[in-house]
Coordinates of C-alpha atoms in Angstrom, one line a residue:
Chain A
X1 CA -25.8 -12.2 16.1
X2 CA -23.7 -14.7 13.9
X3 CA -23.1 -13.4 10.5
X4 CA -25.4 -10.5 11.0
X5 CA -23.0 -8.7 13.3
X6 CA -23.0 -4.9 13.0
X7 CA -19.3 -3.9 13.1
X8 CA -18.5 -0.1 13.2
X9 CA -15.1 1.0 12.6
X10 CA -13.7 4.5 13.5
X11 CA -10.9 5.6 11.3
X12 CA -10.0 4.6 7.8
X13 CA -6.4 4.6 7.2
X14 CA -4.4 1.4 7.0
X15 CA -5.5 -0.1 10.0
X16 CA -9.2 0.5 9.9
X17 CA -9.6 0.0 6.2
X18 CA -7.9 -3.1 6.1
X19 CA -9.9 -4.2 9.2
X20 CA -13.0 -3.4 7.1
X21 CA -12.1 -5.5 4.0
X22 CA -10.6 -8.6 6.0
X23 CA -14.0 -8.8 7.8
X24 CA -15.8 -8.7 4.5
X25 CA -13.4 -11.4 3.3
X26 CA -14.0 -13.8 6.2
X27 CA -18.0 -13.2 6.5
X28 CA -19.5 -11.7 3.5
X29 CA -22.7 -11.1 5.1
X30 CA -21.4 -9.1 7.9
X31 CA -22.4 -5.3 8.3
X32 CA -19.2 -3.2 8.3
X33 CA -19.5 0.7 8.4
X34 CA -16.2 2.5 7.9
X35 CA -16.3 5.9 9.4
X36 CA -13.6 8.8 8.4
X37 CA -13.4 12.5 9.4
X38 CA -11.6 12.9 6.4
X39 CA -13.1 14.3 2.9
X40 CA -11.1 12.0 0.9
X41 CA -11.2 8.1 0.0
X42 CA -8.7 6.1 2.4
X43 CA -5.0 6.4 1.1
X44 CA -1.5 5.2 1.6
X45 CA 0.1 7.7 4.0
X46 CA 4.0 6.9 3.1
X47 CA 3.6 8.9 -0.1
X48 CA 2.6 12.1 1.8
X49 CA 5.9 13.1 2.5
X50 CA 7.7 11.8 -0.7
X51 CA 5.7 11.4 -3.9
X52 CA 2.7 13.3 -3.4
X53 CA 4.2 16.7 -1.9
X54 CA 6.6 16.5 -4.7
X55 CA 3.5 16.2 -7.1
X56 CA 4.8 13.2 -8.9
X57 CA 1.6 11.5 -8.0
X58 CA -1.7 12.9 -7.7
X59 CA -4.0 12.2 -4.7
X60 CA -6.1 9.7 -6.5
X61 CA -3.1 7.5 -7.4
X62 CA -2.5 6.7 -3.8
X63 CA -5.9 5.3 -2.6
X64 CA -5.9 2.3 -0.6
X65 CA -8.9 0.8 -2.7
X66 CA -10.4 2.0 -5.7
X67 CA -13.5 4.1 -5.3
X68 CA -16.0 1.4 -6.4
X69 CA -14.5 -1.2 -4.2
X70 CA -16.2 -0.2 -0.9
X71 CA -19.5 -0.5 -2.7
X72 CA -18.3 -3.7 -4.5
X73 CA -17.4 -5.3 -1.0
X74 CA -20.6 -4.0 0.7
X75 CA -18.9 -1.7 3.1
X76 CA -20.5 1.2 4.0
X77 CA -18.0 3.9 4.1
X78 CA -19.0 7.4 5.6
X79 CA -16.7 10.3 5.0
X80 CA -16.7 13.8 6.9
X81 CA -18.0 12.0 9.7
X82 CA -16.6 13.1 13.1
X83 CA -17.3 10.9 16.1
X84 CA -18.1 12.7 19.3
X85 CA -19.1 10.0 21.5
X86 CA -19.3 6.4 22.2
X87 CA -22.1 5.3 24.5
X88 CA -20.7 1.8 25.6
X89 CA -24.0 0.9 27.5
X90 CA -26.3 1.2 24.6
X91 CA -23.3 0.2 22.0
X92 CA -24.2 3.5 20.4
X93 CA -22.0 6.2 18.4
X94 CA -23.2 9.7 18.2
X95 CA -26.5 9.0 19.5
X96 CA -27.3 7.4 16.1
X97 CA -25.0 4.4 15.1
X98 CA -25.6 1.0 16.6
X99 CA -22.8 -1.6 16.8
X100 CA -22.0 -5.0 17.9
X101 CA -18.4 -4.7 17.9
X102 CA -16.6 -1.3 17.3
X103 CA -13.2 -1.0 16.2
X104 CA -11.1 2.2 16.9
X105 CA -8.4 2.9 14.3
X106 CA -8.3 6.6 15.4
X107 CA -4.3 6.7 14.5
X108 CA -2.6 9.8 16.1
X109 CA -1.5 13.5 16.0
X110 CA 1.7 15.3 15.4
X111 CA 3.5 15.9 18.8
X112 CA 3.1 19.7 19.0
X113 CA 6.3 21.8 19.0
X114 CA 6.2 25.5 20.8
X115 CA 8.6 28.0 19.5
X116 CA 8.3 31.3 21.5
X117 CA 7.3 34.3 18.9
X118 CA 6.3 31.8 16.1
X119 CA 2.9 32.5 14.8
X120 CA 0.7 29.3 14.2
X121 CA 0.5 30.1 10.5
X122 CA 4.1 29.8 10.0
X123 CA 4.5 26.4 11.8
X124 CA 2.7 23.5 10.2
X125 CA 2.7 19.6 10.6
X126 CA 2.4 16.7 8.2
X127 CA 0.2 13.8 9.1
X128 CA -3.0 13.8 6.7
X129 CA -3.3 14.1 3.0
X130 CA -5.0 17.8 3.8
X131 CA -1.5 18.6 5.4
X132 CA 0.4 17.6 2.3
X133 CA -2.0 19.3 0.0
X134 CA -1.7 22.4 2.0
X135 CA 2.1 22.5 2.2
X136 CA 2.2 21.7 -1.6
X137 CA 0.4 24.8 -2.1
X138 CA 2.3 27.2 0.5
X139 CA 5.7 25.8 -1.1
X140 CA 5.0 27.7 -4.4
X141 CA 6.0 30.6 -2.8
X142 CA 8.5 29.6 -0.3
X143 CA 12.4 29.4 -0.6
X144 CA 13.5 28.5 2.6
X145 CA 12.0 25.8 4.9
X146 CA 13.0 25.0 8.6
X147 CA 12.6 21.1 9.6
X148 CA 12.2 20.5 13.4
X149 CA 13.0 16.9 13.9
X150 CA 15.6 14.6 12.3
X151 CA 13.5 11.4 12.1
X152 CA 12.0 9.7 9.0
X153 CA 9.3 12.3 8.4
X154 CA 11.9 15.2 8.7
X155 CA 14.4 13.5 6.6
X156 CA 11.9 12.2 3.8
X157 CA 10.6 16.0 3.6
X158 CA 14.2 17.4 3.5
X159 CA 15.0 15.1 0.5
X160 CA 11.8 16.0 -1.2
X161 CA 12.1 19.6 -0.6
X162 CA 15.8 19.4 -2.0
X163 CA 14.6 17.8 -5.0
X164 CA 12.0 20.5 -5.4
X165 CA 14.7 23.1 -5.5
X166 CA 14.3 24.4 -1.9
X167 CA 16.6 25.4 0.7
X168 CA 16.5 23.3 4.0
X169 CA 17.7 23.7 7.3
X170 CA 17.0 20.6 9.8
X171 CA 17.1 21.0 13.4
X172 CA 17.3 18.1 15.6
X173 CA 17.5 18.1 19.8
X174 CA 19.3 14.9 20.0
X175 CA 23.2 14.4 19.4
X176 CA 22.3 12.8 16.0
X177 CA 19.4 12.5 13.6
X178 CA 17.4 9.0 13.6
X179 CA 18.8 8.9 17.2
X180 CA 16.2 6.7 18.6
X181 CA 16.0 4.1 15.7
X182 CA 19.3 3.7 14.1
X183 CA 22.9 3.0 14.7
X184 CA 25.1 5.9 14.6
X185 CA 27.0 4.7 11.4
X186 CA 23.8 4.8 9.7
X187 CA 22.9 8.3 11.1
X188 CA 26.3 9.6 10.0
X189 CA 25.8 8.1 6.5
X190 CA 22.2 9.8 6.2
X191 CA 23.5 12.9 7.4
X192 CA 26.3 13.3 5.0
X193 CA 23.9 12.3 2.3
X194 CA 21.7 15.0 3.0
X195 CA 24.5 17.5 3.6
X196 CA 26.0 17.0 0.0
X197 CA 22.7 17.7 -1.6
X198 CA 22.5 20.9 0.5
X199 CA 20.7 20.4 3.9
X200 CA 22.0 22.5 6.6
X201 CA 21.9 20.8 9.9
X202 CA 21.6 22.1 13.3
X203 CA 22.6 19.2 15.5
X204 CA 21.9 18.9 19.3
X205 CA 19.9 22.4 19.1
X206 CA 16.6 23.6 19.4
X207 CA 14.7 26.8 18.0
X208 CA 14.7 29.2 21.1
X209 CA 13.0 32.1 19.6
X210 CA 11.3 33.4 16.7
X211 CA 10.7 37.0 15.4
X212 CA 8.3 37.8 12.6
X213 CA 9.8 40.2 9.9
X214 CA 8.0 42.9 8.1
X215 CA 8.1 41.0 4.8
X216 CA 6.3 38.0 6.4
X217 CA 9.1 35.8 6.9
X218 CA 10.5 34.8 10.1
X219 CA 14.1 35.0 11.9
X220 CA 15.0 32.1 14.1
X221 CA 17.5 31.6 16.7
X222 CA 18.9 28.3 17.9
X223 CA 20.0 27.2 21.0
X224 CA 23.8 27.6 20.2
X225 CA 22.9 31.2 18.8
X226 CA 22.8 30.7 15.2
X227 CA 20.2 33.2 13.5
X228 CA 18.6 32.6 10.1
X229 CA 15.6 33.4 8.1
X230 CA 13.0 31.0 6.9
X231 CA 9.6 31.1 5.5
X232 CA 8.1 28.2 7.0
X233 CA 8.7 25.7 9.8
X234 CA 7.6 22.1 9.4
X235 CA 7.6 20.1 12.7
X236 CA 8.3 16.3 12.7
X237 CA 9.0 15.1 16.1
X238 CA 6.8 12.1 16.3
X239 CA 3.1 11.4 17.0
X240 CA 0.7 11.0 20.0
X241 CA -2.0 8.2 19.8
X242 CA -5.4 9.7 19.6
X243 CA -7.0 8.3 22.7
X244 CA -9.6 11.3 23.5
X245 CA -12.6 9.2 22.4
X246 CA -11.3 6.0 24.5
X247 CA -10.7 8.0 27.6
X248 CA -13.8 9.7 27.5
X249 CA -15.6 6.2 27.2
X250 CA -13.6 5.2 29.9
X251 CA -11.4 2.7 28.3
X252 CA -8.0 1.8 29.6
X253 CA -5.3 3.8 28.2
X254 CA -1.5 4.1 28.6
X255 CA 0.4 5.4 25.5
X256 CA -2.2 4.5 23.5
X257 CA -5.6 2.4 24.0
X258 CA -4.6 -0.6 25.8
X259 CA -5.6 -4.1 24.3
X260 CA -4.8 -7.5 24.4
X261 CA -3.4 -10.0 21.9
X262 CA -6.7 -9.9 19.9
X263 CA -7.0 -6.3 20.1
X264 CA -9.6 -6.1 22.6
X265 CA -10.0 -3.2 24.9
X266 CA -11.1 -3.4 28.5
X267 CA -14.6 -3.4 27.2
X268 CA -14.6 -6.7 25.1
X269 CA -16.9 -5.4 22.4
X270 CA -14.5 -2.4 21.5
X271 CA -11.3 -3.3 19.7
X272 CA -8.2 -0.5 18.9
X273 CA -5.9 -1.1 16.1
X274 CA -3.0 0.8 14.6
X275 CA -1.1 3.8 16.0
X276 CA -3.7 4.4 18.4
X277 CA -3.3 1.0 20.2
X278 CA -0.9 0.0 22.5
X279 CA -0.6 -3.6 21.5
X280 CA 1.3 -6.2 23.4
X281 CA 3.5 -7.5 20.6
X282 CA 4.8 -10.9 22.1
X283 CA 8.2 -9.9 21.0
X284 CA 8.0 -6.2 22.1
X285 CA 5.9 -5.8 25.1
X286 CA 5.4 -2.2 25.7
X287 CA 6.5 -1.0 22.4
X288 CA 3.9 0.9 20.4
X289 CA 5.0 0.2 16.9
X290 CA 3.9 2.8 14.6
X291 CA 4.1 1.3 11.0
X292 CA 1.9 0.4 8.2
X293 CA 2.8 -3.6 8.7
X294 CA 1.9 -3.3 12.2
X295 CA -1.6 -1.5 11.4
X296 CA -2.1 -4.0 8.7
X297 CA -1.3 -6.9 11.1
X298 CA -3.3 -5.6 13.8
X299 CA -6.3 -5.2 11.5
X300 CA -5.9 -9.0 10.4
X301 CA -5.9 -10.2 13.8
X302 CA -8.9 -8.1 15.0
X303 CA -10.8 -9.2 12.0
X304 CA -10.0 -12.7 12.3
X305 CA -11.0 -12.6 16.0
X306 CA -14.2 -10.9 15.4
X307 CA -15.2 -13.6 12.8
X308 CA -13.8 -16.3 14.7
X309 CA -11.1 -17.5 12.3
X310 CA -7.4 -18.7 12.5
X311 CA -4.7 -16.1 12.1
X312 CA -1.5 -16.1 11.1
X313 CA 1.3 -15.7 13.8
X314 CA 3.2 -12.2 13.9
X315 CA 5.5 -11.3 11.3
X316 CA 8.8 -9.6 12.0
X317 CA 8.1 -5.9 12.5
X318 CA 9.6 -4.0 9.2
X319 CA 9.8 -0.3 8.1
X320 CA 10.9 1.5 5.1
X321 CA 12.0 4.8 4.1
X322 CA 13.0 6.5 0.6
X323 CA 15.0 9.5 0.6
X324 CA 16.4 10.5 -2.9
X325 CA 17.6 7.5 -4.7
X326 CA 17.8 5.6 -1.1
X327 CA 15.5 3.0 0.0
X328 CA 16.3 1.8 3.3
X329 CA 14.3 -1.2 4.6
X330 CA 14.4 -2.2 8.3
X331 CA 13.7 -5.5 9.8
X332 CA 13.3 -6.2 13.4
X333 CA 13.5 -4.0 16.2
X334 CA 17.0 -3.3 17.6
X335 CA 16.2 -2.4 21.1
X336 CA 18.8 -3.9 23.6
X337 CA 21.5 -4.8 21.1
X338 CA 25.0 -5.0 22.2
X339 CA 26.8 -5.0 19.0
X340 CA 26.5 -3.7 15.2
X341 CA 28.2 -5.3 12.2
X342 CA 28.3 -3.5 8.8
X343 CA 28.1 -5.2 5.5
X344 CA 28.7 -3.6 2.0
X345 CA 29.8 -0.4 1.2
X346 CA 28.8 2.5 3.1
X347 CA 30.6 5.0 0.8
X348 CA 28.8 3.6 -2.3
X349 CA 25.5 3.8 -0.4
X350 CA 25.0 0.0 -0.5
X351 CA 25.1 -1.5 2.8
X352 CA 23.4 -3.1 5.7
X353 CA 23.9 -2.7 9.2
X354 CA 23.1 -5.8 11.6
X355 CA 22.0 -5.3 15.3
X356 CA 23.2 -8.2 17.6
X357 CA 22.4 -9.1 20.9
X358 CA 24.5 -12.0 22.4
X359 CA 25.7 -12.8 18.9
X360 CA 22.2 -13.3 17.5
X361 CA 21.0 -10.9 14.8
X362 CA 17.9 -9.3 16.2
X363 CA 17.3 -6.3 13.5
X364 CA 19.0 -5.1 10.4
X365 CA 19.0 -1.6 8.5
X366 CA 19.6 -2.2 4.8
X367 CA 20.4 0.6 2.5
X368 CA 19.7 -0.2 -1.1
X369 CA 20.1 -3.8 -0.5
X370 CA 16.5 -5.4 -1.0
X371 CA 17.8 -8.9 -1.2
X372 CA 19.7 -8.3 1.8
X373 CA 16.6 -7.1 3.8
X374 CA 14.5 -10.1 2.8
X375 CA 17.2 -12.3 3.7
X376 CA 17.6 -10.5 7.3
X377 CA 13.9 -11.1 7.7
X378 CA 14.5 -14.7 7.5
X379 CA 17.7 -14.6 9.4
X380 CA 16.2 -12.6 12.3
X381 CA 13.2 -15.0 12.5
X382 CA 15.3 -18.1 12.5
X383 CA 17.5 -16.8 15.2
X384 CA 20.9 -18.4 15.9
X385 CA 24.1 -17.2 16.3
X386 CA 26.2 -15.7 13.4
X387 CA 29.8 -14.6 13.8
X388 CA 30.4 -11.3 13.1
X389 CA 33.5 -11.9 10.6
X390 CA 31.1 -14.1 8.5
X391 CA 28.3 -11.3 8.6
X392 CA 30.6 -8.6 7.6
X393 CA 32.1 -10.7 4.5
X394 CA 30.3 -9.8 1.3
X395 CA 31.7 -12.8 -0.3
X396 CA 29.9 -15.0 1.9
X397 CA 26.2 -15.0 0.5
X398 CA 23.3 -14.2 2.8
X399 CA 21.9 -17.7 1.7
X400 CA 25.1 -19.5 3.0
X401 CA 24.8 -17.4 6.3
X402 CA 21.4 -18.4 6.9
X403 CA 22.1 -22.0 6.4
X404 CA 25.1 -22.0 8.4
X405 CA 23.4 -20.1 11.2
X406 CA 20.7 -22.6 11.0
X407 CA 22.7 -25.6 11.4
X408 CA 24.6 -24.0 14.4
X409 CA 21.3 -23.8 16.3
Chain B
X1 CA -8.6 -6.8 -23.6
X2 CA -9.7 -9.8 -21.8
X3 CA -10.0 -9.7 -18.0
X4 CA -7.0 -11.3 -16.2
X5 CA -7.2 -14.4 -14.2
X6 CA -6.0 -14.9 -10.7
X7 CA -6.5 -17.7 -8.5
X8 CA -6.4 -16.7 -4.8
X9 CA -4.9 -18.2 -1.7
X10 CA -8.0 -20.6 -1.0
X11 CA -8.1 -21.6 -4.6
X12 CA -10.8 -19.6 -6.0
X13 CA -10.3 -18.4 -9.5
X14 CA -11.2 -14.8 -10.2
X15 CA -11.6 -12.8 -13.5
X16 CA -10.7 -9.3 -13.0
X17 CA -11.6 -6.5 -15.5
X18 CA -8.6 -4.5 -16.5
X19 CA -9.8 -1.2 -15.1
X20 CA -9.2 1.1 -12.0
X21 CA -5.8 0.0 -11.4
X22 CA -2.4 0.5 -13.1
X23 CA -0.8 -2.7 -11.9
X24 CA -1.8 -6.1 -10.9
X25 CA -1.5 -5.7 -7.2
X26 CA -3.8 -2.6 -7.3
X27 CA -6.1 -4.5 -9.3
X28 CA -6.1 -7.5 -7.0
X29 CA -6.2 -5.2 -3.8
X30 CA -9.5 -3.6 -5.4
X31 CA -11.1 -6.8 -5.8
X32 CA -10.2 -8.0 -2.3
X33 CA -8.4 -10.9 -3.4
X34 CA -7.2 -13.0 -0.4
X35 CA -3.3 -13.3 -0.2
X36 CA -2.6 -10.2 -2.0
X37 CA -2.1 -7.4 0.5
X38 CA 0.1 -4.8 -1.1
X39 CA 1.3 -3.3 2.3
X40 CA 3.9 -0.9 0.7
X41 CA 1.5 0.4 -1.8
X42 CA 3.5 -0.7 -4.6
X43 CA 7.1 0.4 -4.0
X44 CA 8.6 -3.0 -4.3
X45 CA 9.7 -3.2 -0.6
X46 CA 7.2 -5.7 1.3
X47 CA 6.7 -8.5 -1.3
X48 CA 3.2 -9.0 0.1
X49 CA 1.8 -9.5 -3.5
X50 CA 3.7 -12.6 -4.7
X51 CA 2.3 -14.4 -7.5
X52 CA 3.4 -17.6 -9.5
X53 CA 3.0 -18.5 -13.0
X54 CA 3.5 -21.5 -15.5
X55 CA 6.8 -21.3 -17.0
X56 CA 5.2 -20.9 -20.4
X57 CA 3.2 -17.8 -19.1
X58 CA 6.4 -16.5 -17.0
X59 CA 8.2 -16.1 -20.0
X60 CA 5.4 -14.1 -21.8
X61 CA 6.0 -11.3 -19.2
X62 CA 8.4 -8.6 -19.3
X63 CA 11.7 -8.9 -17.5
X64 CA 12.5 -8.4 -14.1
X65 CA 13.9 -5.2 -12.4
X66 CA 16.8 -6.2 -9.9
X67 CA 15.1 -5.2 -6.9
X68 CA 12.2 -7.5 -7.7
X69 CA 14.6 -10.2 -8.5
X70 CA 16.5 -9.6 -5.1
X71 CA 13.4 -9.6 -3.0
X72 CA 12.2 -12.8 -4.6
X73 CA 15.2 -14.6 -4.1
X74 CA 14.2 -14.7 -0.3
X75 CA 10.6 -14.6 -0.4
X76 CA 9.0 -17.5 1.3
X77 CA 7.7 -20.2 -1.2
X78 CA 9.3 -18.4 -3.9
X79 CA 9.7 -20.3 -7.3
X80 CA 11.7 -19.7 -10.4
X81 CA 8.4 -18.4 -12.1
X82 CA 7.3 -16.1 -9.2
X83 CA 6.7 -12.5 -9.6
X84 CA 5.5 -9.4 -7.4
X85 CA 2.3 -8.4 -8.7
X86 CA 2.9 -4.5 -8.1
X87 CA 5.7 -4.6 -10.6
X88 CA 3.5 -5.9 -13.5
X89 CA 1.7 -3.1 -15.1
X90 CA -1.8 -4.3 -16.6
X91 CA -0.9 -3.0 -20.1
X92 CA 2.3 -5.4 -19.9
X93 CA 0.3 -8.3 -19.3
X94 CA -0.2 -10.4 -22.4
X95 CA -3.8 -11.9 -22.9
X96 CA -4.6 -15.4 -21.3
X97 CA -2.3 -15.4 -18.4
X98 CA -3.1 -17.4 -15.3
X99 CA -1.7 -15.9 -12.0
X100 CA -1.6 -18.0 -8.6
X101 CA -1.5 -16.1 -5.4
X102 CA 1.4 -17.5 -3.5
X103 CA 1.2 -16.5 0.4

């Protein structure tokens, strides 16, 4: 095999596309075929709910690579290619494409929502480029949008829609928005910020019933009995990993395709990376981290493993969200924290929320504080106890805190 | 205008024509330059497009926005003449500059 190994990658988003280029970077002679079931060139997903839906950028401006980059790198990119079947015995895709190693980067699909009485054309999701472009078109004749789900997608979309002059109701089933990911202080801050700009929230509620009106709009009734009229419902309540192909090929799955630390599935010639993979992160076992950074990191590890290169150890997981003029960056995973510390001014929209476990910072949410975010990444990676009163004191710089904390280890 | 010179993480020098991108990060990503990841797509969030310049070259670039400055303060291996490539528009980069990828 050696340098002439043939690698096929199913899925050309952040994980798949990065894996293709990484493989070529390690061994230029390696054969790489990148399959996408979409019709457009691979693109950045984060702008879908922000700059792209608002029309601030065009689809071509959010491409992961320029159109000529694939040819120049010697990657065979096949668009509109849908994989029906993996034949593991003959290492064959759809009975026509051979592979030595196969990488599944099939991503995920929106978790479906069921609203009794609501016809499917009134309920849409946002996951792919085509979803955003279709939504954008519909928004031309839409006044009021109901968003189901107060996670990042829902909130980013709420901000975008308000900025486009739309009326927005956001329905969240949990007791607060961002319930699974941030502390109550951060959730409250975001809810207030959205409310001041006109978003109407129905918290701890669900849409129980929809009735189609003669003019084409829908009347919705919430679980608390609030009734309102809407043009369109957009649901964003999380995603489910796309494991259909893997299951059909009898690979082991459990909340994603099960893989080892190199991304290998139960068949060692097949890897899985990105949102579709249940990857055993050394610090967060059992957690399927859905993020661009995680997708790119897994792509890097798998590409290095296939080409037998060394790879960098794991970076701290990090995430970001942009809403209105707010840029929140999150470092680390806050699961299991036993205390939170606020630093900065919540009322001015410039603050960080630190998550501690046994006095050690394990995660941080930084709102309009890019420097504190970078500093937090260092602080968390370094470990060591930090007194809460020091962390909350903005007159002590993060540099001093990192130094003191390092000495106390 | 002349191509842009960038030295990748393994020391190899690349001359990139100023086309197909609006900023230096995109240009480097398009040419598969080792060490420039551009994970966040250029929204000044990830600092995975870290480059360094000589003092002389650094001074010829437009000034930094405060977000870029704040990120660079804590980026590993940052120097006083570091920049984030995503914040450098190709049209703002004068002739004859050399960029070193820092990873």
